[in-house]
Backbone as CSV, one residue per row, in Angstrom:
resi,resn,N_x,N_y,N_z,CA_x,CA_y,CA_z,C_x,C_y,C_z
1,UNK,-12.898,11.105,23.667,-13.484,10.360,22.548,-12.381,9.598,21.819
2,UNK,-12.521,8.282,21.668,-11.481,7.473,21.048,-11.432,7.706,19.546
3,UNK,-10.257,7.464,18.968,-10.059,7.652,17.535,-10.592,6.448,16.780
4,UNK,-11.339,6.704,15.722,-11.770,5.645,14.810,-10.848,5.715,13.595
5,UNK,-9.790,4.908,13.568,-8.788,5.056,12.502,-9.331,4.700,11.121
6,UNK,-8.759,5.336,10.119,-8.919,4.877,8.744,-7.883,3.779,8.546
7,UNK,-8.343,2.581,8.228,-7.440,1.446,8.039,-7.167,1.245,6.551
8,UNK,-5.894,1.225,6.208,-5.470,1.051,4.817,-4.578,-0.179,4.747
9,UNK,-4.886,-1.086,3.847,-4.065,-2.277,3.658,-3.313,-2.193,2.339
10,UNK,-2.013,-2.426,2.391,-1.172,-2.409,1.190,-0.518,-3.781,1.054
11,UNK,-0.958,-4.563,0.082,-0.408,-5.905,-0.137,0.465,-5.911,-1.380
12,UNK,1.440,-6.806,-1.388,2.290,-6.935,-2.565,3.522,-7.756,-2.251
13,UNK,4.239,-8.091,-3.291,5.419,-8.935,-3.161,6.556,-8.197,-2.460
14,UNK,7.498,-8.948,-1.955,8.694,-8.385,-1.342,9.496,-7.614,-2.386
15,UNK,9.943,-6.423,-2.016,10.749,-5.617,-2.927,9.949,-4.805,-3.920
16,UNK,8.621,-4.817,-3.793,7.778,-4.095,-4.754,7.796,-2.587,-4.533
17,UNK,8.249,-2.155,-3.363,8.272,-0.728,-3.059,7.187,-0.295,-2.092
18,UNK,6.569,-1.254,-1.406,5.457,-0.944,-0.500,5.888,-0.021,0.637
19,UNK,7.016,-0.340,1.260,7.454,0.442,2.422,7.747,1.886,2.044
20,UNK,8.372,2.077,0.887,8.647,3.436,0.417,7.347,4.176,0.143
21,UNK,6.414,3.495,-0.488,5.102,4.078,-0.773,4.408,4.515,0.517
22,UNK,4.447,3.655,1.526,3.790,3.961,2.799,4.452,5.159,3.478
23,UNK,5.768,5.217,3.463,6.476,6.359,4.060,6.108,7.658,3.350
24,UNK,6.020,7.600,2.031,5.692,8.806,1.268,4.250,9.246,1.509
25,UNK,3.346,8.286,1.625,1.952,8.618,1.928,1.849,9.227,3.327
26,UNK,2.603,8.679,4.271,2.598,9.209,5.637,3.069,10.660,5.656
27,UNK,4.036,10.979,4.812,4.520,12.360,4.727,3.414,13.295,4.253
28,UNK,2.649,12.856,3.262,1.577,13.700,2.731,0.409,13.828,3.711
29,UNK,0.113,12.764,4.432,-1.009,12.795,5.373,-0.634,13.463,6.693
30,UNK,0.669,13.488,6.988,1.138,14.020,8.271,1.628,12.886,9.145
31,UNK,2.932,12.841,9.370,3.508,11.687,10.076,2.946,11.509,11.479
32,UNK,2.539,12.595,12.110,1.991,12.488,13.462,0.595,11.875,13.469
33,UNK,-0.017,11.771,12.291,-1.371,11.221,12.198,-1.391,9.789,11.673
34,UNK,-0.211,9.255,11.364,-0.130,7.949,10.707,0.669,6.970,11.558
35,UNK,0.163,5.755,11.659,0.925,4.658,12.272,1.019,3.532,11.256
36,UNK,2.232,3.119,10.965,2.451,2.040,10.009,2.665,0.725,10.745
37,UNK,1.993,-0.302,10.275,2.187,-1.647,10.818,2.706,-2.536,9.695
38,UNK,3.907,-3.052,9.877,4.465,-3.987,8.905,4.018,-5.400,9.265
39,UNK,3.426,-6.082,8.300,2.994,-7.452,8.569,4.175,-8.408,8.692
40,UNK,5.375,-7.958,8.332,6.562,-8.775,8.591,6.741,-8.999,10.090
41,UNK,6.233,-8.070,10.893,6.342,-8.217,12.345,5.529,-9.400,12.860
42,UNK,4.630,-9.902,12.029,3.815,-11.047,12.440,4.369,-12.371,11.905
43,UNK,5.632,-12.357,11.455,6.288,-13.635,11.186,6.256,-14.465,12.475
44,UNK,6.013,-15.743,12.332,6.026,-16.625,13.504,7.337,-17.395,13.617
45,UNK,8.148,-17.334,12.566,9.439,-18.023,12.549,10.529,-17.030,12.191
46,UNK,11.699,-17.173,12.805,12.800,-16.304,12.408,13.505,-16.899,11.189
47,UNK,14.525,-16.221,10.710,15.188,-16.621,9.464,15.812,-18.012,9.578
48,UNK,16.434,-18.302,10.712,17.073,-19.606,10.917,16.027,-20.716,10.936
49,UNK,14.919,-20.474,11.621,13.856,-21.481,11.706,13.221,-21.737,10.344
50,UNK,13.021,-20.686,9.567,12.442,-20.874,8.227,13.363,-21.701,7.345
51,UNK,14.648,-21.415,7.437,15.615,-22.158,6.629,15.675,-23.619,7.053
52,UNK,15.553,-23.865,8.351,15.656,-25.229,8.876,14.518,-26.118,8.385
53,UNK,13.329,-25.545,8.242,12.188,-26.369,7.819,11.840,-26.162,6.347
54,UNK,12.593,-25.303,5.669,12.394,-25.122,4.233,11.116,-24.402,3.868
55,UNK,10.873,-23.266,4.514,9.657,-22.497,4.252,10.039,-21.038,4.035
56,UNK,9.317,-20.350,3.180,9.596,-18.936,2.943,8.651,-18.080,3.782
57,UNK,8.998,-16.811,4.006,8.101,-15.936,4.784,6.799,-15.628,4.062
58,UNK,6.706,-16.000,2.792,5.468,-15.772,2.054,4.399,-16.814,2.383
59,UNK,4.802,-17.923,2.973,3.836,-18.973,3.311,3.078,-18.567,4.577
60,UNK,1.762,-18.670,4.568,0.986,-18.288,5.758,1.419,-19.006,7.028
61,UNK,1.928,-20.238,6.901,2.347,-20.984,8.094,3.558,-20.350,8.780
62,UNK,4.240,-19.468,8.079,5.388,-18.778,8.668,4.977,-17.461,9.320
63,UNK,3.665,-17.251,9.444,3.159,-15.983,9.972,2.011,-16.218,10.949
64,UNK,1.930,-15.353,11.937,0.852,-15.429,12.926,-0.247,-14.442,12.516
65,UNK,-0.993,-14.801,11.487,-2.021,-13.902,10.975,-3.214,-13.802,11.920
66,UNK,-3.403,-14.816,12.742,-4.464,-14.751,13.745,-4.230,-13.616,14.728
67,UNK,-2.971,-13.440,15.130,-2.633,-12.341,16.038,-2.824,-10.997,15.341
68,UNK,-2.498,-10.935,14.054,-2.696,-9.694,13.299,-4.173,-9.312,13.262
69,UNK,-5.036,-10.296,13.035,-6.481,-10.034,13.021,-6.930,-9.502,14.381
70,UNK,-6.454,-10.149,15.441,-6.822,-9.724,16.795,-6.384,-8.287,17.058
71,UNK,-5.153,-7.956,16.651,-4.628,-6.618,16.904,-5.386,-5.549,16.113
72,UNK,-5.672,-5.822,14.855,-6.399,-4.828,14.059,-7.812,-4.634,14.592
73,UNK,-8.419,-5.719,15.031,-9.768,-5.626,15.592,-9.766,-4.755,16.849
74,UNK,-8.757,-4.930,17.698,-8.661,-4.132,18.921,-8.394,-2.662,18.601
75,UNK,-7.507,-2.414,17.648,-7.220,-1.033,17.251,-8.467,-0.363,16.684
76,UNK,-9.244,-1.135,15.959,-10.485,-0.596,15.394,-11.472,-0.218,16.498
77,UNK,-11.351,-0.880,17.639,-12.194,-0.560,18.792,-11.621,0.576,19.634
78,UNK,-10.484,1.114,19.191,-9.873,2.216,19.924,-8.946,1.786,21.039
79,UNK,-8.517,0.526,21.030,-7.647,0.011,22.083,-6.210,-0.121,21.579
80,UNK,-5.258,0.012,22.480,-3.860,-0.149,22.107,-3.485,-1.626,22.135
81,UNK,-2.427,-1.973,21.386,-1.975,-3.366,21.329,-0.456,-3.412,21.471
82,UNK,0.037,-4.534,21.976,1.477,-4.768,22.088,1.885,-5.666,20.924
83,UNK,2.512,-5.055,19.927,2.812,-5.715,18.660,4.232,-6.280,18.648
84,UNK,4.420,-7.484,18.081,5.785,-8.007,17.927,6.572,-7.173,16.916
85,UNK,7.875,-7.311,16.951,8.757,-6.579,16.031,9.761,-7.552,15.432
86,UNK,9.800,-7.601,14.107,10.763,-8.449,13.401,11.888,-7.570,12.871
87,UNK,13.116,-7.967,13.149,14.293,-7.196,12.753,14.923,-7.836,11.515
88,UNK,14.779,-7.183,10.367,15.309,-7.744,9.122,16.832,-7.773,9.092
89,UNK,17.465,-6.904,9.840,18.930,-6.876,9.815,19.533,-8.111,10.474
90,UNK,18.792,-8.717,11.404,19.278,-9.917,12.090,18.479,-11.167,11.722
91,UNK,17.295,-10.959,11.152,16.438,-12.096,10.831,15.784,-12.706,12.051
92,UNK,15.703,-11.925,13.136,15.097,-12.426,14.373,14.171,-11.353,14.950
93,UNK,13.660,-11.616,16.139,12.670,-10.721,16.732,13.288,-9.814,17.789
94,UNK,12.817,-8.574,17.813,13.249,-7.625,18.824,12.189,-7.481,19.900
95,UNK,12.306,-6.426,20.685,11.331,-6.176,21.745,10.004,-5.721,21.137
96,UNK,8.888,-6.187,21.673,7.588,-5.741,21.160,7.373,-4.261,21.453
97,UNK,6.419,-3.656,20.741,6.150,-2.233,20.920,4.646,-1.986,20.972
98,UNK,4.274,-0.931,21.691,2.865,-0.573,21.793,2.431,0.211,20.555
99,UNK,1.241,-0.078,20.096,0.624,0.670,19.002,-0.706,1.205,19.509
100,UNK,-0.904,2.508,19.357,-2.159,3.126,19.791,-2.912,3.639,18.566
101,UNK,-4.229,3.724,18.644,-5.006,4.218,17.498,-4.670,5.670,17.167
102,UNK,-4.518,5.951,15.892,-4.301,7.301,15.368,-5.225,7.467,14.158
103,UNK,-5.335,8.671,13.599,-6.288,8.863,12.488,-6.106,7.924,11.300
104,UNK,-4.852,7.558,10.998,-4.600,6.669,9.862,-3.694,5.521,10.308
105,UNK,-4.120,4.304,10.069,-3.277,3.139,10.323,-3.080,2.414,8.995
106,UNK,-1.826,2.324,8.576,-1.500,1.700,7.296,-0.788,0.381,7.554
107,UNK,-1.378,-0.697,7.080,-0.796,-2.028,7.232,-0.226,-2.465,5.886
108,UNK,1.054,-2.783,5.879,1.671,-3.188,4.617,2.444,-4.482,4.798
109,UNK,2.457,-5.280,3.732,3.204,-6.522,3.817,2.752,-7.539,2.791
110,UNK,3.087,-8.781,3.074,2.793,-9.871,2.147,1.361,-10.377,2.270
111,UNK,0.759,-10.248,3.471,-0.550,-10.870,3.707,-1.566,-9.964,4.402
112,UNK,-1.600,-8.675,4.162,-2.500,-7.817,4.954,-3.977,-8.103,4.753
113,UNK,-4.372,-8.661,3.603,-5.764,-9.100,3.478,-5.844,-10.492,2.858
114,UNK,-4.980,-11.367,3.402,-4.948,-12.765,2.946,-6.252,-13.478,3.284
115,UNK,-6.757,-13.240,4.503,-8.047,-13.797,4.908,-9.138,-12.747,4.706
116,UNK,-10.322,-13.200,4.352,-11.425,-12.260,4.173,-11.734,-11.521,5.475
117,UNK,-11.543,-12.199,6.605,-11.782,-11.543,7.893,-10.800,-10.396,8.117
118,UNK,-9.613,-10.488,7.533,-8.665,-9.374,7.560,-9.109,-8.285,6.594
119,UNK,-9.476,-8.698,5.391,-9.855,-7.740,4.351,-11.008,-6.850,4.795
120,UNK,-11.929,-7.422,5.557,-13.116,-6.673,5.969,-12.811,-5.584,6.995
121,UNK,-11.611,-5.592,7.559,-11.253,-4.597,8.565,-10.776,-3.282,7.951
122,UNK,-10.487,-3.283,6.654,-9.896,-2.100,6.020,-10.944,-1.197,5.374
123,UNK,-10.639,0.093,5.392,-11.447,1.065,4.657,-10.985,1.172,3.205
124,UNK,-9.732,0.823,2.960,-9.184,0.857,1.605,-8.112,-0.219,1.484
125,UNK,-8.200,-1.001,0.422,-7.225,-2.070,0.186,-6.530,-1.821,-1.149
126,UNK,-5.213,-1.896,-1.133,-4.413,-1.634,-2.329,-3.504,-2.828,-2.595
127,UNK,-3.500,-3.275,-3.838,-2.494,-4.268,-4.229,-1.417,-3.528,-5.001
128,UNK,-0.195,-3.626,-4.496,0.929,-2.875,-5.054,1.715,-3.794,-5.975
129,UNK,1.527,-3.581,-7.252,2.123,-4.421,-8.283,3.291,-3.656,-8.901
130,UNK,4.383,-4.329,-9.133,5.563,-3.672,-9.698,6.171,-4.556,-10.775
131,UNK,6.516,-3.940,-11.880,7.140,-4.675,-12.980,8.363,-5.439,-12.476
132,UNK,8.534,-6.663,-12.962,9.541,-7.568,-12.425,10.952,-6.980,-12.473
133,UNK,11.314,-6.308,-13.557,12.663,-5.744,-13.665,12.927,-4.726,-12.556
134,UNK,11.948,-3.866,-12.310,12.094,-2.879,-11.241,12.181,-3.563,-9.880
135,UNK,11.290,-4.522,-9.670,11.219,-5.205,-8.379,12.520,-5.948,-8.072
136,UNK,13.070,-6.613,-9.067,14.317,-7.358,-8.867,15.444,-6.406,-8.460
137,UNK,15.571,-5.310,-9.190,16.648,-4.356,-8.895,16.485,-3.736,-7.512
138,UNK,15.249,-3.378,-7.155,15.008,-2.764,-5.843,15.268,-3.749,-4.713
139,UNK,14.854,-4.994,-4.913,15.036,-5.998,-3.855,16.518,-6.300,-3.643
140,UNK,17.262,-6.419,-4.729,18.701,-6.667,-4.607,19.372,-5.514,-3.864
141,UNK,19.033,-4.301,-4.253,19.638,-3.123,-3.623,19.310,-3.066,-2.135
142,UNK,18.052,-3.314,-1.784,17.645,-3.242,-0.377,18.238,-4.372,0.455
143,UNK,18.120,-5.606,-0.037,18.519,-6.757,0.777,20.032,-6.858,0.958
144,UNK,20.790,-6.369,-0.020,22.248,-6.386,0.146,22.711,-5.247,1.056
145,UNK,22.017,-4.123,0.995,22.428,-2.962,1.794,21.917,-3.023,3.229
146,UNK,20.707,-3.577,3.425,20.061,-3.480,4.737,19.864,-4.810,5.450
147,UNK,19.913,-5.927,4.714,19.525,-7.193,5.335,20.628,-8.254,5.312
148,UNK,21.815,-7.872,4.886,22.957,-8.763,4.996,23.061,-9.866,3.965
149,UNK,22.336,-9.757,2.854,22.385,-10.777,1.811,23.413,-10.404,0.742
150,UNK,23.894,-11.419,0.013,24.690,-11.174,-1.185,23.742,-11.130,-2.384
151,UNK,24.239,-10.634,-3.508,23.414,-10.578,-4.716,22.959,-11.981,-5.108
152,UNK,23.862,-12.946,-5.012,23.532,-14.328,-5.378,22.446,-14.893,-4.470
153,UNK,22.532,-14.586,-3.192,21.519,-15.069,-2.246,20.148,-14.468,-2.541
154,UNK,20.135,-13.188,-2.890,18.858,-12.535,-3.208,18.248,-13.156,-4.457
155,UNK,19.077,-13.364,-5.485,18.575,-13.958,-6.731,18.016,-15.357,-6.479
156,UNK,18.710,-16.138,-5.660,18.239,-17.489,-5.336,16.926,-17.431,-4.561
157,UNK,16.854,-16.509,-3.616,15.642,-16.357,-2.806,14.445,-15.992,-3.680
158,UNK,14.663,-15.120,-4.651,13.578,-14.718,-5.550,13.066,-15.920,-6.331
159,UNK,13.983,-16.744,-6.813,13.576,-17.939,-7.571,12.771,-18.895,-6.692
160,UNK,13.225,-19.089,-5.459,12.555,-20.022,-4.560,11.161,-19.545,-4.152
161,UNK,10.951,-18.240,-4.208,9.697,-17.669,-3.719,8.579,-17.635,-4.758
162,UNK,8.880,-17.899,-6.003,7.897,-17.666,-7.062,6.590,-18.427,-6.850
163,UNK,6.676,-19.689,-6.440,5.447,-20.467,-6.246,4.607,-19.881,-5.118
164,UNK,5.266,-19.495,-4.019,4.528,-18.919,-2.895,3.933,-17.559,-3.251
165,UNK,4.622,-16.808,-4.089,4.069,-15.528,-4.542,2.758,-15.768,-5.284
166,UNK,2.788,-16.720,-6.199,1.579,-17.025,-6.986,0.456,-17.565,-6.106
167,UNK,0.813,-18.377,-5.121,-0.208,-19.040,-4.304,-0.763,-18.168,-3.181
168,UNK,0.085,-17.330,-2.590,-0.317,-16.668,-1.349,-0.341,-15.139,-1.391
169,UNK,0.381,-14.542,-2.312,0.433,-13.076,-2.357,-0.459,-12.524,-3.467
170,UNK,-0.243,-12.989,-4.682,-0.978,-12.439,-5.820,-2.496,-12.597,-5.729
171,UNK,-3.036,-13.681,-5.140,-4.504,-13.789,-5.060,-5.179,-12.649,-4.307
172,UNK,-4.434,-11.932,-3.472,-5.032,-10.823,-2.730,-5.478,-9.683,-3.640
173,UNK,-4.925,-9.636,-4.850,-5.304,-8.548,-5.755,-6.788,-8.607,-6.106
174,UNK,-7.392,-9.789,-5.973,-8.820,-9.926,-6.281,-9.694,-9.203,-5.265
175,UNK,-9.141,-8.891,-4.089,-9.900,-8.203,-3.043,-9.568,-6.716,-2.964
176,UNK,-8.614,-6.268,-3.766,-8.141,-4.886,-3.661,-9.136,-3.899,-4.261
177,UNK,-9.211,-2.720,-3.642,-10.034,-1.634,-4.175,-9.289,-0.882,-5.276
178,UNK,-7.971,-0.871,-5.172,-7.121,-0.200,-6.157,-5.913,-1.089,-6.431
179,UNK,-5.535,-1.182,-7.681,-4.276,-1.829,-8.060,-3.341,-0.725,-8.541
180,UNK,-2.164,-0.649,-7.958,-1.165,0.319,-8.404,-0.024,-0.449,-9.048
181,UNK,0.172,-0.195,-10.319,1.205,-0.891,-11.091,2.319,0.088,-11.434
182,UNK,3.526,-0.197,-10.960,4.692,0.595,-11.330,5.404,-0.098,-12.481
183,UNK,5.790,0.673,-13.471,6.402,0.098,-14.664,7.407,1.076,-15.252
184,UNK,8.268,0.565,-16.075,9.270,1.402,-16.727,8.578,2.320,-17.732
185,UNK,8.946,3.594,-17.696,8.372,4.578,-18.616,9.492,5.317,-19.346
186,UNK,9.308,5.506,-20.632,10.294,6.233,-21.433,9.962,7.717,-21.535
187,UNK,8.818,8.113,-20.976,8.388,9.507,-21.127,8.424,10.293,-19.823
188,UNK,8.884,9.668,-18.750,9.009,10.368,-17.468,10.479,10.544,-17.120
189,UNK,10.802,11.661,-16.513,12.190,11.908,-16.115,12.655,10.916,-15.057
190,UNK,11.705,10.312,-14.344,12.054,9.322,-13.321,12.216,7.923,-13.905
191,UNK,11.807,7.747,-15.163,11.839,6.452,-15.865,10.846,5.452,-15.283
192,UNK,9.928,5.933,-14.445,8.915,5.060,-13.850,7.532,5.653,-14.099
193,UNK,6.653,4.840,-14.665,5.271,5.243,-14.869,4.356,4.467,-13.939
194,UNK,3.091,4.870,-13.917,2.119,4.256,-13.013,0.830,3.952,-13.767
195,UNK,0.310,2.752,-13.556,-1.059,2.437,-13.960,-1.906,2.361,-12.695
196,UNK,-2.959,3.152,-12.660,-3.915,3.132,-11.542,-5.125,2.347,-12.019
197,UNK,-5.420,1.233,-11.364,-6.520,0.372,-11.789,-7.593,0.347,-10.704
198,UNK,-8.837,0.519,-11.134,-9.955,0.489,-10.201,-11.109,-0.270,-10.849
199,UNK,-11.917,-0.965,-10.066,-13.060,-1.689,-10.639,-14.018,-0.733,-11.345
200,UNK,-14.564,-1.160,-12.459,-15.464,-0.284,-13.214,-16.730,0.037,-12.430
201,UNK,-17.087,-0.813,-11.455,-18.292,-0.540,-10.670,-18.006,0.349,-9.456
202,UNK,-16.763,0.797,-9.308,-16.408,1.731,-8.234,-15.442,2.775,-8.803
203,UNK,-15.933,3.595,-9.724,-15.049,4.460,-10.528,-14.710,5.788,-9.862
204,UNK,-13.974,5.740,-8.771,-13.627,6.985,-8.064,-12.788,7.901,-8.949
205,UNK,-11.701,7.391,-9.496,-10.810,8.228,-10.292,-11.472,8.655,-11.599
206,UNK,-12.147,7.733,-12.246,-12.781,8.051,-13.527,-13.821,9.150,-13.366
207,UNK,-14.542,9.114,-12.265,-15.584,10.120,-12.014,-14.991,11.526,-12.000
208,UNK,-13.838,11.665,-11.364,-13.207,12.978,-11.262,-12.536,13.402,-12.569
209,UNK,-11.966,12.444,-13.271,-11.168,12.792,-14.441,-12.005,13.105,-15.683
210,UNK,-13.311,13.015,-15.576,-14.158,13.353,-16.721,-13.941,14.787,-17.183
211,UNK,-13.607,15.651,-16.235,-13.423,17.065,-16.581,-11.955,17.440,-16.745
212,UNK,-11.108,16.436,-16.882,-9.666,16.675,-16.974,-9.173,16.330,-18.374
213,UNK,-8.395,17.217,-18.963,-7.905,17.001,-20.326,-6.390,16.826,-20.339
214,UNK,-5.945,15.674,-19.883,-4.525,15.355,-19.927,-4.307,14.330,-21.040
215,UNK,-3.734,14.772,-22.132,-3.568,13.891,-23.286,-2.699,12.677,-22.971
216,UNK,-1.764,12.844,-22.031,-0.836,11.755,-21.728,-1.449,10.682,-20.828
217,UNK,-2.620,10.942,-20.281,-3.252,9.973,-19.398,-4.124,9.039,-20.227
218,UNK,-3.613,7.889,-20.496,-4.357,6.925,-21.295,-5.337,6.169,-20.407
219,UNK,-6.571,6.092,-20.854,-7.597,5.385,-20.095,-8.153,4.243,-20.940
220,UNK,-8.195,3.063,-20.352,-8.744,1.917,-21.073,-9.281,0.917,-20.058
221,UNK,-9.928,-0.110,-20.547,-10.451,-1.171,-19.680,-9.652,-2.451,-19.895
222,UNK,-9.524,-3.232,-18.833,-8.911,-4.548,-18.953,-9.473,-5.456,-17.867
223,UNK,-9.366,-6.750,-18.092,-9.759,-7.721,-17.075,-8.535,-8.045,-16.237
224,UNK,-8.702,-7.956,-14.926,-7.583,-8.188,-14.009,-8.112,-8.968,-12.812
225,UNK,-7.550,-10.151,-12.581,-7.962,-11.006,-11.462,-9.470,-11.247,-11.464
226,UNK,-10.017,-11.453,-12.664,-11.431,-11.781,-12.780,-12.379,-10.609,-12.699
227,UNK,-11.851,-9.382,-12.699,-12.703,-8.197,-12.621,-12.386,-7.241,-13.764
228,UNK,-13.408,-6.575,-14.251,-13.195,-5.559,-15.270,-12.757,-4.272,-14.586
229,UNK,-11.654,-3.700,-15.068,-11.051,-2.556,-14.395,-10.930,-1.354,-15.335
230,UNK,-11.099,-0.159,-14.759,-10.651,1.060,-15.426,-9.150,1.179,-15.173
231,UNK,-8.402,1.468,-16.213,-6.952,1.629,-16.064,-6.569,3.023,-16.541
232,UNK,-5.870,3.759,-15.686,-5.383,5.086,-16.036,-3.862,5.041,-16.056
233,UNK,-3.304,5.246,-17.230,-1.857,5.212,-17.375,-1.257,6.590,-17.179
234,UNK,-0.529,6.763,-16.083,0.153,8.033,-15.799,1.626,7.800,-16.121
235,UNK,2.036,8.195,-17.302,3.372,7.831,-17.778,4.306,9.026,-17.927
236,UNK,3.760,10.230,-17.920,4.579,11.422,-18.142,4.506,12.358,-16.941
237,UNK,5.506,13.222,-16.832,5.541,14.197,-15.746,4.444,15.243,-15.936
238,UNK,3.957,15.770,-14.818,3.001,16.876,-14.854,3.726,18.188,-14.570
239,UNK,3.264,19.241,-15.199,3.758,20.568,-14.843,3.015,21.033,-13.593
240,UNK,3.506,22.078,-12.974,2.820,22.622,-11.805,1.432,23.140,-12.175
241,UNK,1.281,23.660,-13.402,-0.043,24.117,-13.843,-1.018,22.945,-13.937
242,UNK,-0.531,21.816,-14.440,-1.389,20.630,-14.510,-1.723,20.115,-13.114
243,UNK,-0.759,20.212,-12.205,-1.018,19.800,-10.827,-2.087,20.695,-10.198
244,UNK,-2.037,21.979,-10.512,-3.061,22.895,-10.001,-4.436,22.531,-10.559
245,UNK,-4.462,22.123,-11.822,-5.733,21.695,-12.420,-6.267,20.462,-11.693
246,UNK,-5.366,19.522,-11.419,-5.767,18.336,-10.655,-6.291,18.720,-9.281
247,UNK,-5.593,19.643,-8.634,-5.982,20.033,-7.275,-7.367,20.655,-7.264
248,UNK,-7.700,21.376,-8.338,-9.027,21.978,-8.436,-10.099,20.912,-8.630
249,UNK,-9.813,19.942,-9.487,-10.782,18.884,-9.785,-11.037,18.011,-8.562
250,UNK,-9.962,17.664,-7.849,-10.062,16.730,-6.728,-10.203,17.422,-5.376
251,UNK,-10.172,18.755,-5.373,-10.186,19.506,-4.109,-9.052,19.038,-3.200
252,UNK,-7.866,18.937,-3.784,-6.699,18.485,-3.031,-6.320,19.552,-2.013
253,UNK,-6.123,19.140,-0.781,-5.845,20.094,0.288,-4.480,20.746,0.111
254,UNK,-4.368,21.964,0.598,-3.133,22.725,0.445,-1.978,22.082,1.201
255,UNK,-2.278,21.413,2.324,-1.201,20.783,3.085,-0.559,19.635,2.314
256,UNK,-1.333,18.986,1.449,-0.769,17.946,0.583,0.028,18.581,-0.549
257,UNK,-0.561,19.578,-1.194,0.109,20.225,-2.328,1.426,20.875,-1.925
258,UNK,1.477,21.421,-0.728,2.680,22.129,-0.288,3.885,21.204,-0.169
259,UNK,3.626,19.900,-0.117,4.721,18.934,0.014,5.169,18.376,-1.334
260,UNK,4.562,18.865,-2.409,4.951,18.444,-3.756,5.461,19.680,-4.483
261,UNK,6.750,19.916,-4.382,7.306,21.188,-4.836,8.117,21.087,-6.129
262,UNK,8.222,19.884,-6.681,9.026,19.736,-7.887,8.437,20.553,-9.035
263,UNK,9.312,21.082,-9.873,8.852,21.829,-11.049,8.068,20.910,-11.971
264,UNK,8.595,19.704,-12.186,7.891,18.686,-12.961,7.538,17.539,-12.017
265,UNK,6.275,17.210,-11.923,5.810,16.199,-10.976,5.784,14.841,-11.680
266,UNK,6.625,13.924,-11.232,6.746,12.624,-11.892,5.502,11.786,-11.605
267,UNK,5.226,10.759,-12.442,4.010,9.951,-12.273,3.826,9.381,-10.869
268,UNK,4.909,8.918,-10.265,4.805,8.346,-8.917,4.287,9.382,-7.925
269,UNK,4.793,10.605,-8.007,4.347,11.656,-7.095,2.893,12.037,-7.372
270,UNK,2.514,12.039,-8.635,1.114,12.315,-8.978,0.208,11.271,-8.347
271,UNK,0.615,10.010,-8.455,-0.164,8.924,-7.862,-0.273,9.099,-6.349
272,UNK,0.823,9.502,-5.705,0.800,9.717,-4.257,-0.225,10.781,-3.871
273,UNK,-0.234,11.871,-4.627,-1.168,12.962,-4.339,-2.612,12.485,-4.479
274,UNK,-2.892,11.736,-5.540,-4.245,11.224,-5.750,-4.643,10.257,-4.635
275,UNK,-3.713,9.388,-4.260,-4.027,8.404,-3.228,-4.238,9.081,-1.870
276,UNK,-3.374,10.024,-1.536,-3.531,10.745,-0.269,-4.868,11.477,-0.231
277,UNK,-5.269,12.022,-1.365,-6.555,12.716,-1.449,-7.711,11.750,-1.212
278,UNK,-7.616,10.557,-1.794,-8.660,9.540,-1.594,-8.772,9.165,-0.116
279,UNK,-7.636,8.995,0.532,-7.641,8.601,1.940,-8.186,9.725,2.822
280,UNK,-7.833,10.964,2.498,-8.342,12.095,3.277,-9.857,12.229,3.108
281,UNK,-10.371,11.871,1.946,-11.821,11.879,1.750,-12.496,10.852,2.663
282,UNK,-11.874,9.688,2.789,-12.417,8.654,3.685,-12.393,9.146,5.129
283,UNK,-11.295,9.814,5.516,-11.188,10.366,6.870,-12.289,11.402,7.126
284,UNK,-12.508,12.271,6.141,-13.537,13.302,6.287,-14.921,12.674,6.425
285,UNK,-15.161,11.612,5.669,-16.449,10.924,5.746,-16.646,10.289,7.120
286,UNK,-15.588,9.678,7.653,-15.672,9.085,8.992,-15.943,10.153,10.050
287,UNK,-15.234,11.275,9.929,-15.410,12.351,10.903,-16.844,12.878,10.880
288,UNK,-17.400,12.968,9.684,-18.774,13.442,9.546,-19.747,12.470,10.201
289,UNK,-19.516,11.173,9.986,-20.378,10.157,10.594,-20.274,10.189,12.109
290,UNK,-19.047,10.378,12.614,-18.848,10.418,14.065,-19.585,11.603,14.688
291,UNK,-19.585,12.741,13.996,-20.282,13.921,14.509,-21.781,13.677,14.576
292,UNK,-22.312,12.992,13.558,-23.746,12.695,13.538,-24.107,11.761,14.687
293,UNK,-23.286,10.719,14.881,-23.538,9.766,15.966,-23.458,10.457,17.317
294,UNK,-22.432,11.311,17.480,-22.260,12.028,18.749,-23.441,12.965,19.009
295,UNK,-23.888,13.646,17.958,-25.018,14.570,18.091,-26.281,13.819,18.484
296,UNK,-26.505,12.658,17.843,-27.687,11.856,18.157,-27.636,11.335,19.591
297,UNK,-26.407,10.986,20.031,-26.250,10.452,21.387,-26.548,11.516,22.435
298,UNK,-26.161,12.761,22.120,-26.415,13.874,23.038,-27.900,14.212,23.060
C-alpha cells in the first residue's frame, strides 16, 4: 500500500529561519518519517547566470516552479521523483537525487505556494514571518559562514531583494493556514517570542486554548493580508508543569514531549510542539480515511 504523505508548505523570506524550523519539526515528528524538499533546488539559474541577467532568486523566472508542481503531484500519487539539487556553497547545481513518498513531506522555500495550483497540493500551509532585525542577523551569519558571502555583500543583496520580496514572497501569506511570526521578546530567556496567527474562521488553536489559563499568552484579533486573524502571543518561557497542562489539553503524544526536556520551555519550542501536534492530527485523520477506504474496497 503506497504512502499518502501529509504535505506541508513553509513559505517565507530568505534568512527567516525556515530551514531551522523544518529540521526541528522533523526531529519532533521523527526524522525517518520526514522528507524535506527545499524549493531552492528548483532554481532554474545558477548564481553566475542570475548575476549576469540581473535577477534575484526570489523572482519566479529564476525558478522552475512547473517542475516543482509536477514533482509534488507525482509524490502525492505515491510515485518517486528525481529532484534537482542546488548547492548554496558553490551557487551551482549538484547531482539530482531521488525522493520517495514518506508520511510527512515538508516543502520550504521562497515560493512553495506561489501558484494556487501549488497551494492546493498541501494539507497545511505556513507563512514564516520573522522580525527584520532577527532576519538580518541570521542571514548575515548564515551566508557568511556557509555560502561564501561577505557581510557587505549580504547587506547589498538584502537591499536589492526588497522589491521582489514584496512582489513574490509576501503575497503567499494570504494563502497560509498559519502565520508564524518570530520577534524579539524581553520576557523569554531565548530573547525570541512567537505570535501564532490563524484565520478566525479556522480557529484550531483558539478552540483548544479555551480551557487553558496562561496569563502570559496574549490573545487578540488583527487584520493580516486581508483576513481577520486570531493572534496568540507566546512571549514567555513555559515551565514543565505548564507544558504538561498543554499536553493534556492538546493530547500531545509522549514521543513529542520526550524530545522537549528543557526545564524552561522557550516560546519557539512551545510553538514547535503545538505545530508538530497539529501535523500529527492531520496524519491521524489521513490514516483513518485510508482505513475506511481500504475497508470499503475489501
